[in-house]
Every structure is written in C-alpha cells, then in structure tokens.
Coordinates of C-alpha atoms in Angstrom, one line a residue:
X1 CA 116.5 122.6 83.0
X2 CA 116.1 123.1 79.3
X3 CA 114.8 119.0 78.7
X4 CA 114.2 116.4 82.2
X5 CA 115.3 114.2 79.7
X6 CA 119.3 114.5 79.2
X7 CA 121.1 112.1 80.0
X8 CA 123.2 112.5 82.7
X9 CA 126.2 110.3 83.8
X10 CA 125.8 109.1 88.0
X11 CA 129.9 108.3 88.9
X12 CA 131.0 107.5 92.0
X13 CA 133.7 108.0 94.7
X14 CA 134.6 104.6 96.7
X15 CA 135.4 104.9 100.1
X16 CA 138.0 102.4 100.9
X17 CA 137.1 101.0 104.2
X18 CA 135.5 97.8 105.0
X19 CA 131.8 98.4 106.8
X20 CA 129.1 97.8 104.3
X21 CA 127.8 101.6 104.9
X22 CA 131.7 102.6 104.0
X23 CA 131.5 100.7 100.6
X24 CA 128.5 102.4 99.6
X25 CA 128.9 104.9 97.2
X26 CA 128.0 108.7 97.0
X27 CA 127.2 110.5 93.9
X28 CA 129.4 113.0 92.5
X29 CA 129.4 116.0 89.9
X30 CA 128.8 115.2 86.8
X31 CA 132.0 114.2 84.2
X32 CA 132.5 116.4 81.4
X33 CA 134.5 113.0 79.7
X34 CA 133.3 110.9 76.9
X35 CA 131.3 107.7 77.8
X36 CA 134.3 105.8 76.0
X37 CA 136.5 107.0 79.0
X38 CA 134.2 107.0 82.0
X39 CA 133.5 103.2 81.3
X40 CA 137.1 102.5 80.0
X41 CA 136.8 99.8 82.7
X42 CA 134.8 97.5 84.7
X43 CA 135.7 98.6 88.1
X44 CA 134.4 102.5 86.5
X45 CA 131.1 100.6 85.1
X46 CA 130.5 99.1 88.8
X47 CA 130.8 102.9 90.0
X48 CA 128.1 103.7 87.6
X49 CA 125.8 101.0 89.0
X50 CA 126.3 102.0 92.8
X51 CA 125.6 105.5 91.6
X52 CA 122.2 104.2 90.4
X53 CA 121.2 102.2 93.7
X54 CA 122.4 105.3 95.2
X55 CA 119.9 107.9 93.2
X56 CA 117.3 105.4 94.5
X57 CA 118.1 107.2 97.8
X58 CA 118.7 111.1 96.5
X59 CA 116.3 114.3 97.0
X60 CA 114.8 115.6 93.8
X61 CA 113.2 119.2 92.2
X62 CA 113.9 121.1 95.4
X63 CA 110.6 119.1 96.5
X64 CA 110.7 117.7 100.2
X65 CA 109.7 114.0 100.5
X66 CA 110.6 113.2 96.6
X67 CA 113.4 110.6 97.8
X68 CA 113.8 108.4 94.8
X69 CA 112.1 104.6 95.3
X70 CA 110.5 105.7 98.8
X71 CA 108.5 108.4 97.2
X72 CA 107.1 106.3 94.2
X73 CA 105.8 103.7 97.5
X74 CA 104.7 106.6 99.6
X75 CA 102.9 109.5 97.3
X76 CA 102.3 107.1 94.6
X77 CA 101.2 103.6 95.6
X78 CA 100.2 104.0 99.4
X79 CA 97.1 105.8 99.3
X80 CA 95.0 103.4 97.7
X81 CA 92.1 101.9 99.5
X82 CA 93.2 100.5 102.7
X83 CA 95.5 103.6 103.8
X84 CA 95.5 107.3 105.0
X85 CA 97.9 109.5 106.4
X86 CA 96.0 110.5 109.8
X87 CA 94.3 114.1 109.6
X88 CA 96.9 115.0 106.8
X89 CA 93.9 117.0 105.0
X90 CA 95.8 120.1 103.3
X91 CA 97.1 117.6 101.2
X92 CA 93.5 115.4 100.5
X93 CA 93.9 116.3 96.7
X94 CA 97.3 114.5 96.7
X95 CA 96.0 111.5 98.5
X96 CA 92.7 111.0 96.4
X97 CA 94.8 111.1 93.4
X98 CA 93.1 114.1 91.5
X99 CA 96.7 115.2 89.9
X100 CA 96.6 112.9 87.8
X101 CA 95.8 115.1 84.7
X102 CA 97.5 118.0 85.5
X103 CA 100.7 118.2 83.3
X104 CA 102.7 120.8 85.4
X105 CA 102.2 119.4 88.5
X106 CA 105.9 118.3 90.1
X107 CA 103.5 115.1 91.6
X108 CA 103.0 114.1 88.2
X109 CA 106.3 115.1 87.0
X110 CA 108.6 113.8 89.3
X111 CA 107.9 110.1 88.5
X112 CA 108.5 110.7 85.1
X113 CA 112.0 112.6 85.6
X114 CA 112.8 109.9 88.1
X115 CA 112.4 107.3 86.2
X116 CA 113.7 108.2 83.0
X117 CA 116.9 109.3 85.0
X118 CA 117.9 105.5 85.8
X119 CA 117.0 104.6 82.5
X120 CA 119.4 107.3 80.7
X121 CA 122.1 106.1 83.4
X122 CA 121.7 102.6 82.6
X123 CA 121.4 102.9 79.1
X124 CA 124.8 104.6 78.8
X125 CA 126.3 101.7 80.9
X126 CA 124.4 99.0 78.4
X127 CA 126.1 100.5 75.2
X128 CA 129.7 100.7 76.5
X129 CA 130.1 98.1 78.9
X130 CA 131.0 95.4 76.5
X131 CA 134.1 97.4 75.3
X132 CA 135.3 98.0 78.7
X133 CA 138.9 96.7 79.8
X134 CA 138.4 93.9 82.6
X135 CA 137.1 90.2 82.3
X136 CA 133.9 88.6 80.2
X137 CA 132.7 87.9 83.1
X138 CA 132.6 91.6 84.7
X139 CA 131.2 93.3 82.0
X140 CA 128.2 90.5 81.4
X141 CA 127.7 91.3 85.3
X142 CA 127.5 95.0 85.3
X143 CA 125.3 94.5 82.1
X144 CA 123.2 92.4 83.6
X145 CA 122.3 95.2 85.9
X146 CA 122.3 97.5 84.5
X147 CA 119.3 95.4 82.3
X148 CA 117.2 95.3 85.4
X149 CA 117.8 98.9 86.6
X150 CA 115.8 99.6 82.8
X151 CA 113.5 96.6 83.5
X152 CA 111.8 98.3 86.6
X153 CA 112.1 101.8 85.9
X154 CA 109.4 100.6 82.5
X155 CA 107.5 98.6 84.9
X156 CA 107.2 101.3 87.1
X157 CA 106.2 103.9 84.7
X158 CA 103.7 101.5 82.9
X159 CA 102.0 101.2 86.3
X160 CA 101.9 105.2 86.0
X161 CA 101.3 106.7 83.2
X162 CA 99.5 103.5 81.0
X163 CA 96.0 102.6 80.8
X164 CA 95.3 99.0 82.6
X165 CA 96.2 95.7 80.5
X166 CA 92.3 95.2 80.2
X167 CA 91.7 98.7 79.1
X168 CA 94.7 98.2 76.3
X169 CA 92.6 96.5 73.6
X170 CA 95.2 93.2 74.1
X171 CA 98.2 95.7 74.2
X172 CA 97.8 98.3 71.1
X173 CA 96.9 100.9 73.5
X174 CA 99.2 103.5 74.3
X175 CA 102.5 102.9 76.8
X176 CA 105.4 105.2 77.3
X177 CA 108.6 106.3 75.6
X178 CA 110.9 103.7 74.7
X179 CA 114.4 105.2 75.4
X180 CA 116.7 102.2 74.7
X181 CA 120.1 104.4 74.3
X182 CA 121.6 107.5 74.9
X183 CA 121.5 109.0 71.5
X184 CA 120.5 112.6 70.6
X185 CA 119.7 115.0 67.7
X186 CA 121.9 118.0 67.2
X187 CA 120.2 119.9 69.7
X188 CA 120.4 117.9 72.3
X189 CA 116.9 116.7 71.5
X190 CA 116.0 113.4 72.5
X191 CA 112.3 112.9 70.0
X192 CA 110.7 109.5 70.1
X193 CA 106.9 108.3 70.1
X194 CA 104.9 107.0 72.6
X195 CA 105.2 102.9 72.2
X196 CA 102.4 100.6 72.0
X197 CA 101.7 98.7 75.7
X198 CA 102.7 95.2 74.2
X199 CA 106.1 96.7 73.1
X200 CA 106.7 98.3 76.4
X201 CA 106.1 94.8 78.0
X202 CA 107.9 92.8 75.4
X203 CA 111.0 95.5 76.2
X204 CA 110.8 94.2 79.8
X205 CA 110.9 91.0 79.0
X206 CA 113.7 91.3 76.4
X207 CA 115.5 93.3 79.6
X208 CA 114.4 90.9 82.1
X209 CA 115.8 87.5 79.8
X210 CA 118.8 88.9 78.9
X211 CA 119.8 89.6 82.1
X212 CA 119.1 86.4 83.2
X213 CA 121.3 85.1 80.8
X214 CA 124.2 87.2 81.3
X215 CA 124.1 86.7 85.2
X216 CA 123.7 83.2 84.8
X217 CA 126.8 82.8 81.9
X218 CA 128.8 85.5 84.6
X219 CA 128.9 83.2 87.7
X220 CA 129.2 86.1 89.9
X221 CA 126.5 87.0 92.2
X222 CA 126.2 89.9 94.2
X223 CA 128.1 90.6 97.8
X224 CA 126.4 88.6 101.1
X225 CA 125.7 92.3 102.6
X226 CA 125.2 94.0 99.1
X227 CA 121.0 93.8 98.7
X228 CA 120.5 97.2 96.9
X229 CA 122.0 95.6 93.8
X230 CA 120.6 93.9 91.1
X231 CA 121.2 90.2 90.6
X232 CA 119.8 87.1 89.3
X233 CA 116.7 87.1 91.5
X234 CA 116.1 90.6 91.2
X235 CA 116.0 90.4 87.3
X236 CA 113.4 87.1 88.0
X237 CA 110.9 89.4 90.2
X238 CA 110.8 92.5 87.7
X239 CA 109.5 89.9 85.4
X240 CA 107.2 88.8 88.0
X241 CA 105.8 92.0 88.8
X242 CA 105.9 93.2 85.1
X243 CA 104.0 90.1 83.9
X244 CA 101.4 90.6 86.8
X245 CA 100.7 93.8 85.1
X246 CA 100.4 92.9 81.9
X247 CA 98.0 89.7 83.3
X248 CA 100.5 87.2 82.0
X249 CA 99.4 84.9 84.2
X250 CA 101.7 82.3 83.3
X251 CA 104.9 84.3 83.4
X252 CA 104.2 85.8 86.3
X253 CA 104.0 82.4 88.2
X254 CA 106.9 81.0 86.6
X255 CA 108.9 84.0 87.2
X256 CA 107.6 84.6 90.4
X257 CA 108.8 80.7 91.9
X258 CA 112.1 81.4 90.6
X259 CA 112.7 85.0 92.1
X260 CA 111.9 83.5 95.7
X261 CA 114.3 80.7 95.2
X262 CA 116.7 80.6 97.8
X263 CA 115.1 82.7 99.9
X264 CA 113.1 82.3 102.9
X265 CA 110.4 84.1 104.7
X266 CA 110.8 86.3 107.7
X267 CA 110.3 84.8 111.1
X268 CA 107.7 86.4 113.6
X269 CA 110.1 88.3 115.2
X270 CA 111.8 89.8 112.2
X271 CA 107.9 90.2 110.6
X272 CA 107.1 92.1 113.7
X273 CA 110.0 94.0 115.1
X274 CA 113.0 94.9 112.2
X275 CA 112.3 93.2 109.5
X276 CA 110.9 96.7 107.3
X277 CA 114.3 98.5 108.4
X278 CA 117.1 95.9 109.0
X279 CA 117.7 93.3 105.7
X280 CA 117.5 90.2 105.8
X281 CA 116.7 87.1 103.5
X282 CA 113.4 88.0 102.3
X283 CA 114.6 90.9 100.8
X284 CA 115.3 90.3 97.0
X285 CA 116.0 93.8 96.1
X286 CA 115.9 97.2 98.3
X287 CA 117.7 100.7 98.9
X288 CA 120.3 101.7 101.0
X289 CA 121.0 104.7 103.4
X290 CA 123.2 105.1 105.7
X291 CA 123.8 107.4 108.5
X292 CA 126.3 109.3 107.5
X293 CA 125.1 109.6 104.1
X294 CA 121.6 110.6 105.3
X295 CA 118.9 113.1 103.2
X296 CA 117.3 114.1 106.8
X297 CA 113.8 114.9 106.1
X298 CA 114.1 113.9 102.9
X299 CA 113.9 110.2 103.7
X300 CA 111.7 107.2 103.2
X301 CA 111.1 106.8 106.7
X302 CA 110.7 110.3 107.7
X303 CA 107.3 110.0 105.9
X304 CA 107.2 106.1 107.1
X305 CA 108.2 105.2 110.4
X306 CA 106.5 105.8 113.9
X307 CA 109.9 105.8 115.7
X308 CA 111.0 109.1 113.4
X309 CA 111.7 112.6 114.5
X310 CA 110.1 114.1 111.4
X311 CA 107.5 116.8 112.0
X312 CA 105.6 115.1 108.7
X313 CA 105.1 111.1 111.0
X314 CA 105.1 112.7 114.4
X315 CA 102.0 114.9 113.6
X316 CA 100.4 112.8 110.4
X317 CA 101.2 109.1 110.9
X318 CA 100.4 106.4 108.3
X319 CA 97.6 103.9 109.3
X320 CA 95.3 101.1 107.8
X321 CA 92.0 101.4 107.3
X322 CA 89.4 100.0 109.6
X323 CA 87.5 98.1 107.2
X324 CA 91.2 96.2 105.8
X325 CA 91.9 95.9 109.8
X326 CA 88.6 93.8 110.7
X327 CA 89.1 91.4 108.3
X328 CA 92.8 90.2 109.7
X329 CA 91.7 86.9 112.1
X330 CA 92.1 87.3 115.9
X331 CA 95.1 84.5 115.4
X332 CA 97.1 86.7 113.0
X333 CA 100.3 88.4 115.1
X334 CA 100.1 90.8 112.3
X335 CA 97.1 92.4 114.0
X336 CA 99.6 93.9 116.8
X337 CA 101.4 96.5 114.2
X338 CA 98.8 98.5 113.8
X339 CA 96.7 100.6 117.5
X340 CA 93.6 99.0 117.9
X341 CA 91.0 100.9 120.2
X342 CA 88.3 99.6 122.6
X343 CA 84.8 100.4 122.6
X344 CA 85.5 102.5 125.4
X345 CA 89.0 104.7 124.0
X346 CA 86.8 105.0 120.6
X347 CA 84.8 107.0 123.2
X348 CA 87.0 109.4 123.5
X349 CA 88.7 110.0 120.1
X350 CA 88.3 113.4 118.4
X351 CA 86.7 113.6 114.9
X352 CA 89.9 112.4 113.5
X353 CA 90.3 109.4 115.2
X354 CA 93.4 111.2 117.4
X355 CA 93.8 110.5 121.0
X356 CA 94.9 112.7 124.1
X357 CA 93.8 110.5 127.4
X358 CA 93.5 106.3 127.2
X359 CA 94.4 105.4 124.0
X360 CA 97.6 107.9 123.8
X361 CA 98.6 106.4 127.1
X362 CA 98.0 102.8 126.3
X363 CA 99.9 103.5 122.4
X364 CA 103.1 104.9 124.7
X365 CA 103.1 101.9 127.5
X366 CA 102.9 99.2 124.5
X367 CA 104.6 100.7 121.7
X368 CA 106.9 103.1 123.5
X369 CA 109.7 102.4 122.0
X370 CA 108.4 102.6 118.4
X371 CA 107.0 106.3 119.0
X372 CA 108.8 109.3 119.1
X373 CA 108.5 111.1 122.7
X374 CA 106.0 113.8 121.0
X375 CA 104.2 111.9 118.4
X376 CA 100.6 112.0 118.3
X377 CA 98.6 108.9 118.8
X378 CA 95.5 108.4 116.3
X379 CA 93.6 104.9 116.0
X380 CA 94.5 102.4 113.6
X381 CA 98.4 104.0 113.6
X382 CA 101.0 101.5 112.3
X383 CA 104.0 100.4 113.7
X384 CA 105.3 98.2 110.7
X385 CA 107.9 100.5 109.7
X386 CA 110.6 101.8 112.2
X387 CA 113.6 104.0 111.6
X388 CA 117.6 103.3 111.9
X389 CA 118.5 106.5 112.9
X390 CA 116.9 110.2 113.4
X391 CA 115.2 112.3 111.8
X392 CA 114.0 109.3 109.4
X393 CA 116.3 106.6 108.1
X394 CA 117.2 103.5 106.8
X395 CA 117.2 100.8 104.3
X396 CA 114.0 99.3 103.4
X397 CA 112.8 96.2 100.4
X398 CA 112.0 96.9 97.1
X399 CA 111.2 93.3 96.2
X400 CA 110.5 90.5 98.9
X401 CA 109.7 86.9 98.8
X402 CA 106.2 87.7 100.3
X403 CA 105.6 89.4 97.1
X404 CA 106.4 86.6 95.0
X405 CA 104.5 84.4 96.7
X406 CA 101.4 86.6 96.4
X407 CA 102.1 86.4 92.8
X408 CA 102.2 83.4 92.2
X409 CA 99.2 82.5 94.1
X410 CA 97.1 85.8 92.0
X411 CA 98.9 84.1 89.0
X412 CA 97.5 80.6 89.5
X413 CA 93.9 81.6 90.2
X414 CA 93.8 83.2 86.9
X415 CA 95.2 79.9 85.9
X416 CA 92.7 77.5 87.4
X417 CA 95.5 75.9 89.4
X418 CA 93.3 76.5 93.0
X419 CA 95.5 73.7 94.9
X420 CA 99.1 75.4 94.1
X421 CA 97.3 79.2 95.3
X422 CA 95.9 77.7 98.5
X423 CA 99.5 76.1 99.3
X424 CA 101.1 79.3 98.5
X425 CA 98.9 80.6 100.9
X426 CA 98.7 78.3 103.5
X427 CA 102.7 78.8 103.3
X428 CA 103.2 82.2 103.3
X429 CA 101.0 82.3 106.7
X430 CA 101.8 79.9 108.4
X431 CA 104.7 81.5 111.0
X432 CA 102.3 84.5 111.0
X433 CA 98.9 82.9 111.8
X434 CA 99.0 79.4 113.0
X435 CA 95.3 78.5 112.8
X436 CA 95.7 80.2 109.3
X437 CA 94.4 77.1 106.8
X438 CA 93.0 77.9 102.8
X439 CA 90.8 76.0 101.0
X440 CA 88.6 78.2 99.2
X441 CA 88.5 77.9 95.2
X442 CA 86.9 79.7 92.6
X443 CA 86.6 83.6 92.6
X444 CA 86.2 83.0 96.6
X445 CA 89.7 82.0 96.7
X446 CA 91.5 84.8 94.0
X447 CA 89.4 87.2 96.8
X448 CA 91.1 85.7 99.6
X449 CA 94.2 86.2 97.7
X450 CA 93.7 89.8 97.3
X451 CA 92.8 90.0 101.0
X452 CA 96.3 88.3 102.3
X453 CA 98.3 90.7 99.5
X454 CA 96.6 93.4 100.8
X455 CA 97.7 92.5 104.6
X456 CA 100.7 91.4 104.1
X457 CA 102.0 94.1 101.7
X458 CA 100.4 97.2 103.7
X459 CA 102.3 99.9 103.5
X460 CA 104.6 98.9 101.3
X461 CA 103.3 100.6 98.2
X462 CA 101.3 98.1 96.7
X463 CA 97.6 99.6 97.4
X464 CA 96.9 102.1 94.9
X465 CA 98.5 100.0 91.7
X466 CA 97.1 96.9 93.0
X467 CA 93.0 98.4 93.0
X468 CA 94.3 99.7 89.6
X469 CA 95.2 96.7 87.8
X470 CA 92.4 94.5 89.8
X471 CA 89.9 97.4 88.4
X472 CA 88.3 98.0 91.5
X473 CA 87.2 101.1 93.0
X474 CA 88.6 102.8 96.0
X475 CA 85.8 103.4 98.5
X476 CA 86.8 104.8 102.1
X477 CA 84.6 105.4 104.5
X478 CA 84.5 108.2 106.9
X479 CA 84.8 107.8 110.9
X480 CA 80.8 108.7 111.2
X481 CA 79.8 105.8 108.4
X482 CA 81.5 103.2 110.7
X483 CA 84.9 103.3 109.0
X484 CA 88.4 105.0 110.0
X485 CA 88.7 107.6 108.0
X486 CA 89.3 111.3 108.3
X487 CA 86.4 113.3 105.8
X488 CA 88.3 114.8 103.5
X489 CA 89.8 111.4 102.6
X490 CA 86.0 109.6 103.0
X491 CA 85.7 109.5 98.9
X492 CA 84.9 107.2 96.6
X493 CA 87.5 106.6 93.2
X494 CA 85.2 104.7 90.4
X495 CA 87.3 102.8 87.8
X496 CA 86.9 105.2 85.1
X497 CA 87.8 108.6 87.4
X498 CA 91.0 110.0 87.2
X499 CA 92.0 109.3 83.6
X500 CA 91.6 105.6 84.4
X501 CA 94.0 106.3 86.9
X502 CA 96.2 106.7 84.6
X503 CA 99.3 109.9 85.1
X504 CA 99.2 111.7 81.7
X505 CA 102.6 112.3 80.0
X506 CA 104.5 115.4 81.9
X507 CA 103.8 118.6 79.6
X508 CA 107.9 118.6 80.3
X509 CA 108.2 115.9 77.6
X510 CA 105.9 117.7 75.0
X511 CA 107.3 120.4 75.1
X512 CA 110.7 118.7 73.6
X513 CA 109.8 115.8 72.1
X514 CA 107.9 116.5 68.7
X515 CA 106.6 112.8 68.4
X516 CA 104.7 113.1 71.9
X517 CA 101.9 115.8 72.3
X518 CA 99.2 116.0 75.0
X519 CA 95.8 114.2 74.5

C-alpha cells in the first residue's frame, strides 16, 4: 500500500431480517463511485456508519490479534502496571513497551493506520451528508456520528503518539495530523503538519459540541439494542475522556455527569458473571460481533477471555498483579474474578506462578465453567472477561458509566471539590462492597481514586494510559521480590523512558507526507 493514509470508503450490505446480530452490517469492497453518489441518501450515509462500528471489529496488516478497538485495549493499554499476560515472555518487549520508537514496527504502525482509517471514513460522511436526499433530521443524525467516530479516533491517538498534557508546555507541544476532510493533491498525496496539542484538543471539542448539538436538534436517538453506535451520551464521554487527558478538570466533570445520565450501574451479578460480554445499561458505547460474522482468532476475546478456545488465553491468560490484588478489601465481591492462592498452593506453583496439582484443581471446581477444558491455571488469573461463543467472541464496552464516574471523581479532586469525589465513590461501590465508605481528602483521597479506577477498570484498557497521563512509573515486581510477576516482565518504566511513552509518528506517514519528518 503506496500511502496508509487514503481514504477509503467502508459501505455496507443490510441483511433484512429482524435479530439485532441480522441488522448488523458487514463490510463490503470498496465503490469505485463518487462520494456524491454513495451518500446520495440518508439510508446510504447510515451504511457508512455501521460500516465504521463494524471496522471496530475487522482484522488488520495480515497481523493476528490487531482486531480494531480490542487491540488498542489489549496491546496498547493493558500492560501497564497492574497487568501481565502469564509466562507470555517471547513477547516481554511488546509488553514493557520498548517499540515505542521504532518507526517500522506494525505495533507502532497499526494504531496509526487504524485510526486514521475511521477518521478518513468519517470525514467523507461529514462533507456530504448534508446534501444527502432524506429528512433534516437524518442527516444531522448520521452527522452527528459520524462527529464522534473523529472525536475518539483524535483522543485515542493523542493518548499514543503525544507527549503528556504536563509535558506540552500548556499545549504548544507537538500532537498529531489534523485530517479534517478527504481532500488530496494530484498524486494522491494527502501532506499536512503535525498540529499543536491544544489544537488537537480544541478539534475534539469542536467534534464533541457539535455533535451534541446536532443529536440534540435531531430528536432521534439510537436503537434500544443498537449500543455500538454513537449517540448523545457517547459524544458526552469522548469529551469526558478527552478532557481527562488534556487535565481539563472542569470539562471533564461536567461532561463526564452528563455521559452517565440515564444510565445505571451494573448489579453484582451482571459485574461478576456477563456484564464484560452481554450489554447492558452501563454500556455507553461498545463493539459488536456476532457469531456468524466472527474473525476467529482474530478477536477481542480470543486474547481476553478465560472461557475461550484460543491457543493465545488457554496457554497465556491475562491476570492482575499481586500488589493491585492486595489492596482490594476482603468485603469487595470483586476480589472473586481474579484465582487467589493459599499459603499452601503458593507452595507449589512453578517459577511462573502456573499450577499443575491444588490450585489447578481448585481454579476448575470454582471457575469451571469460565475455563476452557485445557486451559492452564496460573495464580492471580482473571475471570472478568468471558466469551459468547468459540474460539473467542463477543461484544464488549468501549465507554461505561463506571468510567464516568471515575472521572468525575479524578476531575473533582483536581478541583478541590473532596465531598462530590467521595460521593462518587462511595456510589460507584456501594453494590460491589457494602462496608465500602470514603472520606479521605486531600492527595489521600485523589490516591484512593486512582486505586478504585484502577480496580474497577482492570482489564479494560485503561492501565498503561492512565500511569501515563498520572506520570507515574510502572514498577512490577517479580514472583521472588514478593510480587506476581513473571521475570522478564519484573521491570521498571521511569517517566521519562520510552520517548515519554510516547509512539513516535509511523515512518509510513514520512515517507508521504512532506510536512511531517521523523525527530
């Protein structure tokens, strides 16, 4: 591929029956007709958003496990401080992030391309939706998401590939490429500079309002069953999360109340038996797959789930950290997702914390049903995330409440407001901890915040981007220095390591774009 960066036009086939995994719509080739024509209508530019939620769900550069939104949570955010992927060494440079400067590298790459991909798709539906045939209130609808597909594709990549807010010098610092239409030069060229951090931010905010307002002025909301589109909420918590970035404190908290409106935290039961594979009304925003529109061992939860058939969970599952594990209280039911051992099954662990005798045993007579028959059983495993259907399935959140209320609560310690954060708290746990009570203030209580995010979130690719933007370093301990660790991921990640942490621009864009070059 000659440029990552042409545009190319996601359109749709609609299946025309009435199940929810029917509706949902596959990609197909791309059109060799005019933008003018594809979005001649509504009903095409409402193909053209299902074919984004649906390349949030796709296989990308030939490269098992790059999935579209599942990969950016699993490769990219996961592997922070408080998880590992158990005795997954051969890929320790992956997980302790030293790619991060290496321009050809598809792991540095593939964000990039992603990303950019919805934002070319979207674009093309911003700049002809308004002339398509159907009613006002259609095309300020499809708009509108289109607004928020852009929104979080910048946020995302400013997570990536930007220094942190505090490094930024108050925003002059250096973002990414502003791509804000489809246009190119006569060979095909697509040449724009690197944007300043405040106008990055400022151009997710300008996404972020505007959708707001055309959603709002619309009066059409997305289906009951349809939560892997945008809507008004959605548009509210990529502000949230964008202004969190960006330490907006204020924003972030306004933004933040308003995204969880109208919706209400899981239960117990849905926190601690389907509530990571089966939506419900937490879920602001997430990704669809269905089963018969599956990409195998490609999937999220082929690289997520203890319940999935994958060679990649059943021999390398995901689990917390010791250290993050210890500090969830005794009353928390959140404790029983993840395989605590005894003094005496610690006994018998190998070197890398894996289990043959009691603690495999007692894994299969508790958890049983959320293992696969030949899964290998390691201490401190999760059992969070479960798989739909074989080899690794599902539909998992993108956005949730819990989120938002994290948010807010981060966003009003920053704020000096400690009695709104300790409610938010105090809220958010109550279902999940009944002896949970806050009433710490100060920098004890922003801590306490960070601990409960940390919790709460695990797993859900929050870890690496969260120690990024609170500018603290990553430091895992090994199984021998009293943590849960396997060696090769026993390292320390100081602040400044790593390019600040910060993805350099793929040597893929340089190459073609004349106003970008390689620092």
């Amino acid at each position: 591929m000659k440029n990552i960066l042409r545009i190319s036009l996601v359109i749709a086939a609609l299946s025309l029956t009435a199940a929810c995994s029917k509706e949902y719509l596959d990609t197909a080739p791309e059109s060799a007709e005019s933008p003018a024509t594809i979005f001649a209508t509504t009903d095409n530019c409402e193909l053209a958003i299902n074919g984004m939620c649906k390349m949030m769900t796709t296989q990308y550069l030939s490269t098992q496990g790059l999935n579209g939104e599942g990969s950016i949570k699993t490769w990219y955010g996961n592997f922070g401080n408080d998880t590992q992927r158990c005795n997954h060494t051969g890929w320790a440079a992956l997980w302790n992030h030293t790619y991060n400067e290496q321009v050809n590298s598809t792991y540095l790459i593939y964000p990039w391309y992603y990303y950019y991909k919805i934002i070319g798709n979207a674009n093309l539906v911003i700049e002809n939706v308004d002339d398509a045939e159907g009613t006002e209130a259609e095309r300020q609808f499809y708009k509108a998401q289109a607004l928020v597909f852009r929104a979080h594709a910048y946020t995302m990549l400013m997570q990536l590939y930007a220094y942190r807010w505090q490094d930024s010098s108050n925003g002059s610092g250096k973002g990414v490429v502003l791509r804000l239409d489809s246009s190119t030069d006569e060979d095909g060229m697509y040449d724009l500079p690197i944007s300043t951090q405040a106008e990055c931010y400022a151009q997710i905010y300008k996404d972020c309002d505007e959708a707001i307002q055309l959603f709002q002025s619309s009066g059409i909301d997305r289906g009951s069953d349809e939560f892997y589109k945008p809507n008004l909420n959605v548009a509210y918590a990529v502000k949230a999360r964008a202004a969190l970035v960006r330490e907006d404190w204020a924003t972030a908290a306004e933004a933040a109340a308003k995204a969880r409106s109208g919706r209400t935290l899981m239960s117990k039961t849905q926190y601690m038996d389907e509530g990571f594979h089966t939506p419900n009304n937490e879920w602001i925003w997430g990704v669809y797959e269905a089963e018969d529109q599956t990409i195998y061992y490609y999937s999220f939860f082929a690289y997520q789930a203890s319940n999935a058939s994958s060679s990649m969970q059943r021999t390398y599952p995901l689990a917390i950290s010791k250290e993050l594990y210890d500090q969830i209280p005794a009353t928390d039911v959140r404790r029983a997702l993840w395989l605590e051992p005894t003094s005496e099954e610690v006994a018998e662990l190998n070197t890398a914390g894996r289990s043959t005798d009691k603690l495999y045993k007692r894994a299969f007579a508790e958890y049983g049903d959320k293992l696969y028959s030949t899964s290998l059983v390691y201490q401190y495993m999760q059992f969070k995330f479960q798989c739909e259907f074989y080899p690794g399935g599902g539909r998992f959140n993108i956005y949730r409440a819990a989120e938002m209320y994290l948010t807010e609560a981060e966003a009003k310690c920053h704020l000096g407001q400690d009695a709104s954060a300790q409610a938010l708290l105090n809220e958010l746990n109550k279902n999940l901890d009944p002896s949970y009570t806050c009433t710490k203030t100060g920098a004890d209580l922003l801590t306490e915040v960070k601990l409960y995010r940390r919790i709460d979130l695990w797993g859900e690719g929050f870890d690496w981007y969260d120690y990024k933007r609170w500018n603290e370093p990553i430091v895992r301990k090994s199984i021998k220095d009293g943590g849960s660790f396997a060696s090769a991921f026993a390292v320390t990640i100081n602040v400044g390591d790593g390019n600040k942490w910060t993805w350099k621009i793929p040597k893929r864009e340089t190459d073609y774009n004349k106003l970008v070059s390689l620092d």
